[in-house]
């Protein structure tokens, strides 16, 4: 068998039969998720009950908005003291920028904003694609 035929056969086997031969960059494109990170600082005048109502309203959104694929949250407990008063962190996961675009003006998201607005001092939002 000629050397060029052997090389051609090996290349064909690699790309058609062995799934691991695709580039890792190509494989990772399909595995990425869009993360929407939201950090809140509440007004000093906000009561614990008002903060709880707002938090509960945010926690209810995944059941109301199908485009949210995953949701997690927590309270800041960093010992580094760089939080700038931000206390609540939420991470929402979307499969596409189109899904995020549906979420942002969604009536249930807007209704949550109406609850949050009067007690919110600062918000920071970061969106990124996972690597």
Coordinates of C-alpha atoms in Angstrom, one line a residue, residues 6-116:
X6 CA -2.1 4.9 4.4
X7 CA -2.1 8.5 5.6
X8 CA -5.4 9.2 3.9
X9 CA -7.0 6.2 5.5
X10 CA -5.7 7.2 9.0
X11 CA -7.1 10.7 8.6
X12 CA -10.4 9.4 7.5
X13 CA -10.6 7.0 10.5
X14 CA -9.7 9.9 12.8
X15 CA -12.4 12.2 11.6
X16 CA -15.2 9.7 10.9
X17 CA -14.8 7.0 13.5
X18 CA -12.9 8.5 16.5
X19 CA -15.0 11.2 18.0
X20 CA -12.1 12.6 20.1
X21 CA -10.2 13.7 17.0
X22 CA -12.3 16.8 16.7
X23 CA -10.6 19.9 18.0
X24 CA -11.4 20.7 21.7
X25 CA -12.3 24.3 20.7
X26 CA -15.0 22.9 18.3
X27 CA -16.3 20.5 21.0
X28 CA -16.4 23.3 23.7
X29 CA -18.6 25.6 21.5
X30 CA -21.5 23.2 22.1
X31 CA -20.8 22.9 25.8
X32 CA -20.9 26.6 26.6
X33 CA -23.6 28.3 28.6
X34 CA -24.5 31.9 28.9
X35 CA -24.3 33.1 32.6
X36 CA -26.1 36.1 33.8
X37 CA -24.6 37.2 37.1
X38 CA -26.6 39.7 39.2
X39 CA -25.3 41.4 42.4
X40 CA -27.5 43.5 44.7
X41 CA -26.9 46.1 47.4
X42 CA -30.0 47.1 49.2
X43 CA -30.8 50.5 50.6
X44 CA -29.9 50.9 54.3
X45 CA -33.6 51.7 54.8
X46 CA -34.7 48.3 53.4
X47 CA -36.2 46.1 56.0
X48 CA -35.4 42.4 56.3
X49 CA -39.0 41.6 55.3
X50 CA -38.7 43.8 52.1
X51 CA -35.4 42.1 51.2
X52 CA -37.0 38.7 51.7
X53 CA -40.0 39.5 49.5
X54 CA -37.7 40.7 46.8
X55 CA -35.5 37.6 47.1
X56 CA -38.5 35.3 47.0
X57 CA -39.7 37.1 43.9
X58 CA -36.4 36.5 42.2
X59 CA -36.3 32.9 43.3
X60 CA -39.7 32.3 41.7
X61 CA -38.6 33.4 38.2
X62 CA -37.2 30.1 37.0
X63 CA -40.7 28.5 37.4
X64 CA -42.2 31.4 35.4
X65 CA -39.7 31.9 32.6
X66 CA -38.8 28.8 30.7
X67 CA -35.7 30.3 29.1
X68 CA -33.9 30.2 32.5
X69 CA -32.1 26.8 32.4
X70 CA -30.4 27.0 35.8
X71 CA -30.5 29.3 38.8
X72 CA -28.4 29.6 41.9
X73 CA -28.0 32.3 44.5
X74 CA -26.2 33.0 47.8
X75 CA -25.2 35.7 50.2
X76 CA -21.8 37.3 50.2
X77 CA -19.5 35.9 52.9
X78 CA -16.1 36.9 51.4
X79 CA -13.5 37.7 54.0
X80 CA -11.7 40.0 51.6
X81 CA -14.0 43.0 52.2
X82 CA -14.2 44.0 48.5
X83 CA -17.9 43.6 48.2
X84 CA -18.8 47.3 48.2
X85 CA -22.0 46.6 50.0
X86 CA -23.2 44.0 47.6
X87 CA -24.8 41.3 49.6
X88 CA -26.9 39.0 47.3
X89 CA -25.5 37.1 44.2
X90 CA -27.6 35.4 41.6
X91 CA -26.4 33.3 38.7
X92 CA -28.9 32.5 35.9
X93 CA -28.0 30.2 33.1
X94 CA -29.3 30.6 29.5
X95 CA -28.6 28.5 26.4
X96 CA -28.4 31.5 24.0
X97 CA -28.4 35.2 23.8
X98 CA -31.9 34.9 22.3
X99 CA -33.1 33.3 25.5
X100 CA -31.5 36.1 27.6
X101 CA -33.2 38.6 25.2
X102 CA -36.6 36.9 26.0
X103 CA -35.9 37.0 29.8
X104 CA -35.0 40.7 30.1
X105 CA -38.3 42.2 29.0
X106 CA -40.4 39.3 30.2
X107 CA -43.5 40.5 32.2
X108 CA -42.5 38.4 35.2
X109 CA -39.0 39.8 35.2
X110 CA -40.4 43.3 34.9
X111 CA -42.8 42.6 37.8
X112 CA -39.9 41.5 39.9
X113 CA -38.1 44.8 39.1
X114 CA -41.2 46.7 40.4
X115 CA -40.8 44.9 43.8
X116 CA -37.1 45.3 43.9

